[in-house]
Amino acid sequence: MSIESPADRFAELLALSRAGKRLPVEHWHPSHCGPSDMRIAADGTWFHAGSPIGRKELVKLFSSILRREPDGSHVLVTPVEKLDIDVEDAPFIALDADWEGEGEARRILFRLNTEDVVAAGPNNMLDVQIGGDGTPRPYLHVRGGLFALVNRATFYRLADLALAEGAEPPGLWSDGAFFPFMQGVDDAA
């Protein structure tokens, strides 16, 4: 019986990631190993040791082993190690959206900065929060408590569609769920 080296394990994870397979990070519970010296900036840029990670394939791999812990912290996890990673806002950015269908039959698909595609729906809620400056901050649930901030241009395209449809409150349907765009706003203000 051979023992798998860390390099072999990395190559296996990379192959699974390249194949588009979702890694079972929620089932991996190794010992905590400390900080990773990595962070994800509010604009979605990944950094290691203070320098941006320029290789998109590495970012995709690291994003596939990202997990949110019950205390709200983020970690990079494999079957044999768990490392802290700092996340300034949301770990992903939704760069674009497209949709098919209309009204309650619509399905909205978001493309993330990691090239993943996520459909908004009952398992991937779209939550529009209002920031301290009064501007909307739309977040899409991606998986396991991880969220993508929907970029401004994409949100405005969706808001235009919602306003054209005239729903009250303004919002959109996707995969059978309605997502209001004005949650948390006090109408009396």
GROMACS .gro file of C-alpha atoms in nm:
model
  189
    1MET     CA    1   0.000   0.000   0.000
    2SER     CA    2   0.142   0.339  -0.099
    3ILE     CA    3   0.107   0.656   0.101
    4GLU     CA    4  -0.011   0.960  -0.092
    5SER     CA    5   0.224   1.257  -0.077
    6PRO     CA    6   0.095   1.616  -0.043
    7ALA     CA    7   0.198   1.672  -0.407
    8ASP     CA    8  -0.006   1.370  -0.515
    9ARG     CA    9  -0.306   1.493  -0.315
   10PHE     CA   10  -0.271   1.842  -0.468
   11ALA     CA   11  -0.259   1.689  -0.818
   12GLU     CA   12  -0.574   1.487  -0.741
   13LEU     CA   13  -0.760   1.797  -0.616
   14LEU     CA   14  -0.645   1.993  -0.920
   15ALA     CA   15  -0.772   1.719  -1.154
   16LEU     CA   16  -1.112   1.713  -0.979
   17SER     CA   17  -1.132   2.093  -0.996
   18ARG     CA   18  -1.042   2.096  -1.366
   19ALA     CA   19  -1.314   1.839  -1.429
   20GLY     CA   20  -1.568   2.073  -1.268
   21LYS     CA   21  -1.633   1.836  -0.978
   22ARG     CA   22  -1.749   1.990  -0.651
   23LEU     CA   23  -1.515   1.882  -0.375
   24PRO     CA   24  -1.679   1.748  -0.054
   25VAL     CA   25  -1.519   2.009   0.175
   26GLU     CA   26  -1.810   1.986   0.421
   27HIS     CA   27  -1.704   1.626   0.497
   28TRP     CA   28  -1.338   1.703   0.561
   29HIS     CA   29  -1.249   1.768   0.926
   30PRO     CA   30  -0.870   1.778   0.961
   31SER     CA   31  -0.686   1.951   1.241
   32HIS     CA   32  -0.646   2.327   1.217
   33CYS     CA   33  -0.298   2.410   1.087
   34GLY     CA   34  -0.291   2.790   1.122
   35PRO     CA   35  -0.305   3.085   0.882
   36SER     CA   36  -0.266   3.045   0.506
   37ASP     CA   37  -0.116   3.394   0.450
   38MET     CA   38  -0.394   3.434   0.193
   39ARG     CA   39  -0.680   3.680   0.166
   40ILE     CA   40  -0.963   3.763  -0.069
   41ALA     CA   41  -1.006   4.137  -0.122
   42ALA     CA   42  -1.348   4.301  -0.143
   43ASP     CA   43  -1.311   4.321  -0.523
   44GLY     CA   44  -1.264   3.941  -0.544
   45THR     CA   45  -0.887   3.946  -0.596
   46TRP     CA   46  -0.705   3.661  -0.425
   47PHE     CA   47  -0.370   3.739  -0.258
   48HIS     CA   48  -0.091   3.524  -0.118
   49ALA     CA   49   0.182   3.679   0.096
   50GLY     CA   50   0.060   4.025  -0.009
   51SER     CA   51   0.080   3.961  -0.385
   52PRO     CA   52  -0.217   3.900  -0.616
   53ILE     CA   53  -0.254   3.545  -0.743
   54GLY     CA   54  -0.238   3.593  -1.119
   55ARG     CA   55  -0.308   3.238  -1.231
   56LYS     CA   56  -0.684   3.193  -1.268
   57GLU     CA   57  -0.647   2.815  -1.245
   58LEU     CA   58  -0.494   2.846  -0.897
   59VAL     CA   59  -0.773   3.079  -0.784
   60LYS     CA   60  -1.029   2.827  -0.913
   61LEU     CA   61  -0.856   2.547  -0.726
   62PHE     CA   62  -0.835   2.741  -0.401
   63SER     CA   63  -1.199   2.850  -0.434
   64SER     CA   64  -1.300   2.484  -0.466
   65ILE     CA   65  -1.152   2.407  -0.122
   66LEU     CA   66  -1.292   2.718   0.046
   67ARG     CA   67  -1.533   2.662   0.332
   68ARG     CA   68  -1.717   2.884   0.577
   69GLU     CA   69  -1.702   2.769   0.936
   70PRO     CA   70  -1.996   2.784   1.182
   71ASP     CA   71  -1.834   3.087   1.352
   72GLY     CA   72  -1.837   3.277   1.019
   73SER     CA   73  -1.465   3.247   0.951
   74HIS     CA   74  -1.331   3.110   0.624
   75VAL     CA   75  -1.082   2.828   0.576
   76LEU     CA   76  -0.911   2.642   0.297
   77VAL     CA   77  -0.959   2.275   0.371
   78THR     CA   78  -0.833   1.946   0.232
   79PRO     CA   79  -0.866   1.599   0.382
   80VAL     CA   80  -0.539   1.656   0.571
   81GLU     CA   81  -0.517   2.026   0.660
   82LYS     CA   82  -0.723   2.334   0.738
   83LEU     CA   83  -0.584   2.687   0.700
   84ASP     CA   84  -0.741   3.025   0.781
   85ILE     CA   85  -0.804   3.269   0.495
   86ASP     CA   86  -0.912   3.632   0.540
   87VAL     CA   87  -1.215   3.739   0.337
   88GLU     CA   88  -1.284   4.115   0.328
   89ASP     CA   89  -1.646   4.089   0.204
   90ALA     CA   90  -1.778   3.799  -0.001
   91PRO     CA   91  -1.533   3.539  -0.135
   92PHE     CA   92  -1.684   3.550  -0.485
   93ILE     CA   93  -1.802   3.819  -0.727
   94ALA     CA   94  -2.094   3.761  -0.965
   95LEU     CA   95  -1.967   3.926  -1.283
   96ASP     CA   96  -2.264   3.868  -1.510
   97ALA     CA   97  -2.612   3.719  -1.524
   98ASP     CA   98  -2.832   3.583  -1.794
   99TRP     CA   99  -3.184   3.447  -1.775
  100GLU     CA  100  -3.433   3.236  -1.955
  101GLY     CA  101  -3.809   3.247  -1.923
  102GLU     CA  102  -4.029   3.517  -1.773
  103GLY     CA  103  -4.199   3.592  -1.443
  104GLU     CA  104  -4.236   3.290  -1.215
  105ALA     CA  105  -4.092   3.062  -1.487
  106ARG     CA  106  -3.764   3.260  -1.507
  107ARG     CA  107  -3.426   3.112  -1.424
  108ILE     CA  108  -3.138   3.354  -1.356
  109LEU     CA  109  -2.786   3.220  -1.399
  110PHE     CA  110  -2.490   3.409  -1.253
  111ARG     CA  111  -2.131   3.372  -1.375
  112LEU     CA  112  -1.876   3.413  -1.095
  113ASN     CA  113  -1.520   3.542  -1.107
  114THR     CA  114  -1.414   3.177  -1.069
  115GLU     CA  115  -1.608   3.089  -1.388
  116ASP     CA  116  -1.859   2.889  -1.184
  117VAL     CA  117  -2.224   2.930  -1.280
  118VAL     CA  118  -2.489   2.951  -1.007
  119ALA     CA  119  -2.866   2.963  -1.059
  120ALA     CA  120  -3.058   3.179  -0.813
  121GLY     CA  121  -3.336   2.982  -0.649
  122PRO     CA  122  -3.456   2.829  -0.322
  123ASN     CA  123  -3.109   2.683  -0.249
  124ASN     CA  124  -2.916   2.985  -0.374
  125MET     CA  125  -3.099   3.291  -0.248
  126LEU     CA  126  -3.039   3.640  -0.381
  127ASP     CA  127  -3.034   3.880  -0.087
  128VAL     CA  128  -3.028   4.253  -0.152
  129GLN     CA  129  -2.902   4.433   0.156
  130ILE     CA  130  -2.882   4.808   0.196
  131GLY     CA  131  -2.534   4.936   0.278
  132GLY     CA  132  -2.459   5.204   0.534
  133ASP     CA  133  -2.444   5.458   0.251
  134GLY     CA  134  -2.795   5.362   0.133
  135THR     CA  135  -2.681   5.174  -0.177
  136PRO     CA  136  -2.796   4.820  -0.251
  137ARG     CA  137  -2.550   4.536  -0.181
  138PRO     CA  138  -2.681   4.224  -0.355
  139TYR     CA  139  -2.540   3.888  -0.247
  140LEU     CA  140  -2.599   3.546  -0.404
  141HIS     CA  141  -2.563   3.233  -0.194
  142VAL     CA  142  -2.316   3.005  -0.374
  143ARG     CA  143  -2.276   2.704  -0.143
  144GLY     CA  144  -2.231   2.615   0.223
  145GLY     CA  145  -2.267   2.968   0.360
  146LEU     CA  146  -2.039   3.118   0.093
  147PHE     CA  147  -2.168   3.421  -0.098
  148ALA     CA  148  -2.093   3.619  -0.412
  149LEU     CA  149  -2.133   3.994  -0.423
  150VAL     CA  150  -2.325   4.076  -0.742
  151ASN     CA  151  -2.133   4.349  -0.922
  152ARG     CA  152  -2.304   4.680  -0.979
  153ALA     CA  153  -2.349   4.652  -1.358
  154THR     CA  154  -2.512   4.310  -1.326
  155PHE     CA  155  -2.741   4.424  -1.045
  156TYR     CA  156  -2.851   4.730  -1.243
  157ARG     CA  157  -2.941   4.510  -1.542
  158LEU     CA  158  -3.153   4.293  -1.310
  159ALA     CA  159  -3.306   4.599  -1.143
  160ASP     CA  160  -3.406   4.739  -1.485
  161LEU     CA  161  -3.577   4.408  -1.564
  162ALA     CA  162  -3.756   4.410  -1.226
  163LEU     CA  163  -3.876   4.768  -1.272
  164ALA     CA  164  -4.000   4.691  -1.625
  165GLU     CA  165  -4.207   4.403  -1.486
  166GLY     CA  166  -4.363   4.630  -1.222
  167ALA     CA  167  -4.373   4.384  -0.930
  168GLU     CA  168  -4.445   4.531  -0.586
  169PRO     CA  169  -4.207   4.525  -0.415
  170PRO     CA  170  -3.960   4.535  -0.706
  171GLY     CA  171  -3.786   4.202  -0.749
  172LEU     CA  172  -3.743   3.900  -0.972
  173TRP     CA  173  -3.836   3.533  -0.982
  174SER     CA  174  -3.579   3.257  -1.039
  175ASP     CA  175  -3.635   2.882  -1.012
  176GLY     CA  176  -3.969   2.935  -0.836
  177ALA     CA  177  -3.845   3.180  -0.570
  178PHE     CA  178  -3.916   3.553  -0.560
  179PHE     CA  179  -3.631   3.783  -0.462
  180PRO     CA  180  -3.741   4.135  -0.356
  181PHE     CA  181  -3.481   4.403  -0.418
  182MET     CA  182  -3.591   4.634  -0.138
  183GLN     CA  183  -3.563   4.418   0.174
  184GLY     CA  184  -3.486   4.603   0.491
  185VAL     CA  185  -3.593   4.944   0.362
  186ASP     CA  186  -3.833   5.129   0.591
  187ASP     CA  187  -4.111   5.268   0.371
  188ALA     CA  188  -4.196   5.531   0.633
  189ALA     CA  189  -3.850   5.688   0.614
   0.00000   0.00000   0.00000
